[in-house]
CSV table of C-alpha atoms in Angstrom, one decimal:
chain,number,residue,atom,x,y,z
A,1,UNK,CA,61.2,165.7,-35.6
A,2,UNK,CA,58.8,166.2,-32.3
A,3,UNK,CA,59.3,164.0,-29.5
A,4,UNK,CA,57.0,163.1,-27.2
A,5,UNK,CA,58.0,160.4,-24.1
A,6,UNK,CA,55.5,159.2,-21.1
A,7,UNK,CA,52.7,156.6,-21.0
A,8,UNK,CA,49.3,158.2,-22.4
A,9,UNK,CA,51.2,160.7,-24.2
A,10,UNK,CA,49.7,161.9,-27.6
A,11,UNK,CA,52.1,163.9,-29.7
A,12,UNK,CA,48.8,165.8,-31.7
A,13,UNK,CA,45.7,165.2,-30.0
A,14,UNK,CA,42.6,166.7,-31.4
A,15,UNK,CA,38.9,166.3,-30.2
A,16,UNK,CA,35.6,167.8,-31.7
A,17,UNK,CA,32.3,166.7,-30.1
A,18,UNK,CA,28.8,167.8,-30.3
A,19,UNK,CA,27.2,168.3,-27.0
A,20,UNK,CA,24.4,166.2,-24.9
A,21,UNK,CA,21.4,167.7,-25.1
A,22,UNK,CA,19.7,168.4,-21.6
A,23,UNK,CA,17.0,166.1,-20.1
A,24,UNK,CA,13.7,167.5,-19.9
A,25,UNK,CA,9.8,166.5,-18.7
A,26,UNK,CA,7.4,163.8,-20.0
A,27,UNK,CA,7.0,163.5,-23.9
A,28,UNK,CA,3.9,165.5,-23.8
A,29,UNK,CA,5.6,168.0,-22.5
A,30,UNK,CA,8.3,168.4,-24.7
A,31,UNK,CA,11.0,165.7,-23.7
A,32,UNK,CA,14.4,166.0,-24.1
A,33,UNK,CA,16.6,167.5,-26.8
A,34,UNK,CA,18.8,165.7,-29.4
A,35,UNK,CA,22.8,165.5,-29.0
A,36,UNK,CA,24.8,168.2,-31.2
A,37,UNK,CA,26.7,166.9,-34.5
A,38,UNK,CA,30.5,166.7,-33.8
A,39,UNK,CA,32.6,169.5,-36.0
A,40,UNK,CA,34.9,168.5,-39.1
A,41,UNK,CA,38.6,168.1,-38.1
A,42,UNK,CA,41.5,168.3,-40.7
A,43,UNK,CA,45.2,168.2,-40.0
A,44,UNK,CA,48.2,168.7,-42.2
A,45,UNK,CA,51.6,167.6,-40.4
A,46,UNK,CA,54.8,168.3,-42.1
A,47,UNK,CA,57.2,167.3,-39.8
A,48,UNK,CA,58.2,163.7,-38.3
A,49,UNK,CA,56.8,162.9,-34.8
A,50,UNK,CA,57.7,160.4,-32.4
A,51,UNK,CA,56.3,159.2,-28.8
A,52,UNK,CA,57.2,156.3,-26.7
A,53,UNK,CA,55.1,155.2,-23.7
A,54,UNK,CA,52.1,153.1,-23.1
A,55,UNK,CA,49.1,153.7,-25.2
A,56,UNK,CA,50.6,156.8,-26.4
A,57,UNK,CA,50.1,157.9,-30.2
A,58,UNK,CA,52.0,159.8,-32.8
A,59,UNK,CA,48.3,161.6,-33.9
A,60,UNK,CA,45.1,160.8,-32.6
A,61,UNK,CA,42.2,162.6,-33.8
A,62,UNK,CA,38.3,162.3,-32.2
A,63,UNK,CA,35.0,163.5,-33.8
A,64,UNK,CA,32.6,162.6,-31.8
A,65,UNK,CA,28.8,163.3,-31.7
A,66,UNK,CA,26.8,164.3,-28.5
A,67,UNK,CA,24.5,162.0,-26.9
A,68,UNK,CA,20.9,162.6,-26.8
A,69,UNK,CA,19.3,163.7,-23.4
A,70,UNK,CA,16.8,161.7,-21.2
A,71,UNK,CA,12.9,162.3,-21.1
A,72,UNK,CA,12.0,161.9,-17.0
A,73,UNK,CA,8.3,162.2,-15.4
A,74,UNK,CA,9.1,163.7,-12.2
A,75,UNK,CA,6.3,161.8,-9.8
A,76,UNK,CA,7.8,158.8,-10.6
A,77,UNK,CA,11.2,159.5,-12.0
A,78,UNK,CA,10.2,157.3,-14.9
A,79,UNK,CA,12.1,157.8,-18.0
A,80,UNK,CA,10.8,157.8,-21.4
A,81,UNK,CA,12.6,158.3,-24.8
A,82,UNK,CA,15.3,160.7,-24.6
A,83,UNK,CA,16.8,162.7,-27.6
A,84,UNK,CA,18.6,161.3,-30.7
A,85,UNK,CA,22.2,161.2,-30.9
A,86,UNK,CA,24.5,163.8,-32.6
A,87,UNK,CA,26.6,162.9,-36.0
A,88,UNK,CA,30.2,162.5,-35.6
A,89,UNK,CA,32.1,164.9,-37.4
A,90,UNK,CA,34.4,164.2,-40.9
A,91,UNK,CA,38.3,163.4,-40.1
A,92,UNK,CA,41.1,164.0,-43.0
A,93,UNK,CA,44.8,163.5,-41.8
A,94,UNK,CA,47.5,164.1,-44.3
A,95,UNK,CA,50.8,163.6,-42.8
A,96,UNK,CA,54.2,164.0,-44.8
A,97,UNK,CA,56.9,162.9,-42.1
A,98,UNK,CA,57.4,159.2,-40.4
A,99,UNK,CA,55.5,158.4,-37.4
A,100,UNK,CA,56.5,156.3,-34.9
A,101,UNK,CA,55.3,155.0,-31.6
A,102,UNK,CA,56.7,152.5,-29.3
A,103,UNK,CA,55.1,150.7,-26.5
A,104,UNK,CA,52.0,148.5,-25.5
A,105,UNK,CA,49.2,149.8,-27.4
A,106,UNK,CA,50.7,152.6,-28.7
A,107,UNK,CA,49.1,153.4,-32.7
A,108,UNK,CA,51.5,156.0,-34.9
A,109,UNK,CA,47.8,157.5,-36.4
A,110,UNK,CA,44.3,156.9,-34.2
A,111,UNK,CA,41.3,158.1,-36.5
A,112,UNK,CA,37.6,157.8,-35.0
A,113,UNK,CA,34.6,159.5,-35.8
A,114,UNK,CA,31.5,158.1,-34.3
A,115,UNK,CA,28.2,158.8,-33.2
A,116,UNK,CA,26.4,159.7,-30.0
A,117,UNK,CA,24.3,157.2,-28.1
A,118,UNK,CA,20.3,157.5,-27.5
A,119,UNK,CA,19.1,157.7,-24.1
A,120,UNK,CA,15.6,155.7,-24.1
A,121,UNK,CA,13.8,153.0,-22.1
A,122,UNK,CA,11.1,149.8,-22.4
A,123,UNK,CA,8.6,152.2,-20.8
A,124,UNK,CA,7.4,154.9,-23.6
A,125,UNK,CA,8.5,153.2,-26.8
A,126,UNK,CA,9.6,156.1,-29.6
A,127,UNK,CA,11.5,155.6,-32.7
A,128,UNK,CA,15.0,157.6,-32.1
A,129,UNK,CA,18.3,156.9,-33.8
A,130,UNK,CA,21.8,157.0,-32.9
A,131,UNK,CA,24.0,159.7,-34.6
A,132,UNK,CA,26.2,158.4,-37.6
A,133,UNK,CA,29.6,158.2,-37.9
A,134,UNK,CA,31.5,160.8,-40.3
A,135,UNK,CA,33.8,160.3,-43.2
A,136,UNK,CA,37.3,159.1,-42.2
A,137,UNK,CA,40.4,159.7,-44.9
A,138,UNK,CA,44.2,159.8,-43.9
A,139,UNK,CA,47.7,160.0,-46.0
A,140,UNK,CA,50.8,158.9,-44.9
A,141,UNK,CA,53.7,157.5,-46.3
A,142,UNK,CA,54.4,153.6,-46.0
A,143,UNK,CA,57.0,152.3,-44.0
């Protein structure tokens, strides 16, 4: 079994995020550029773990997407609808062994997979969308 002590102390941490897009000029010429789509993560553990400290977790896995960039008009620094946000990536975690964690907010498994945000403003209105969260499936034993 891996042990793991100390306050925001993940035993297996894994991110995978798209990136933000740069800003760029007015719409007309060419605005900004959309956020990149997070990457799939998958983890297999085998093997017991166990942390103890403040918001520390036995797994935590992240698949974020990036955020989109911002549109500005340079005379003015005026912003206008920036890129769409990148997809968040799928997540499986299978995990075979018991996972424990002890102490205030402290999770044995943290799963997220989320979008990235829009940047946009009430000035130039333009349809953009938020990136979508990805799939989420996990395996453990109960406890």
């Amino acid at each position: 079994m891996a042990k793991k002590p100390g306050n925001y102390s993940d035993g297996i941490r894994i991110n995978t995020s798209g990136g933000r897009d740069g800003d760029g000029g007015s719409p007309n010429e060419g605005g900004a550029g959309s956020g990149g789509n997070a990457g799939a993560a998958t983890l297999y553990v085998g093997m017991g773990i166990s942390v103890s400290g403040a918001y520390s977790n036995g797994i935590t896995v992240l698949a974020a997407g990036g955020n989109g960039g911002i549109a500005l008009e340079d005379k003015d620094d005026v912003r206008y609808a920036g890129g769409n946000g990148g997809n968040g990536g799928a997540v499986v975690v299978h995990a075979s062994g018991d996972i424990t964690a002890s102490g205030a907010g402290a999770m044995g498994i943290l799963i997220n997979s989320s979008g990235g945000s829009v940047n946009t403003s009430s000035y130039y209105s333009q349809l953009r969308t938020a990136g979508s969260a990805g799939t989420v499936t996990s395996s453990a034993p109960a406890t």
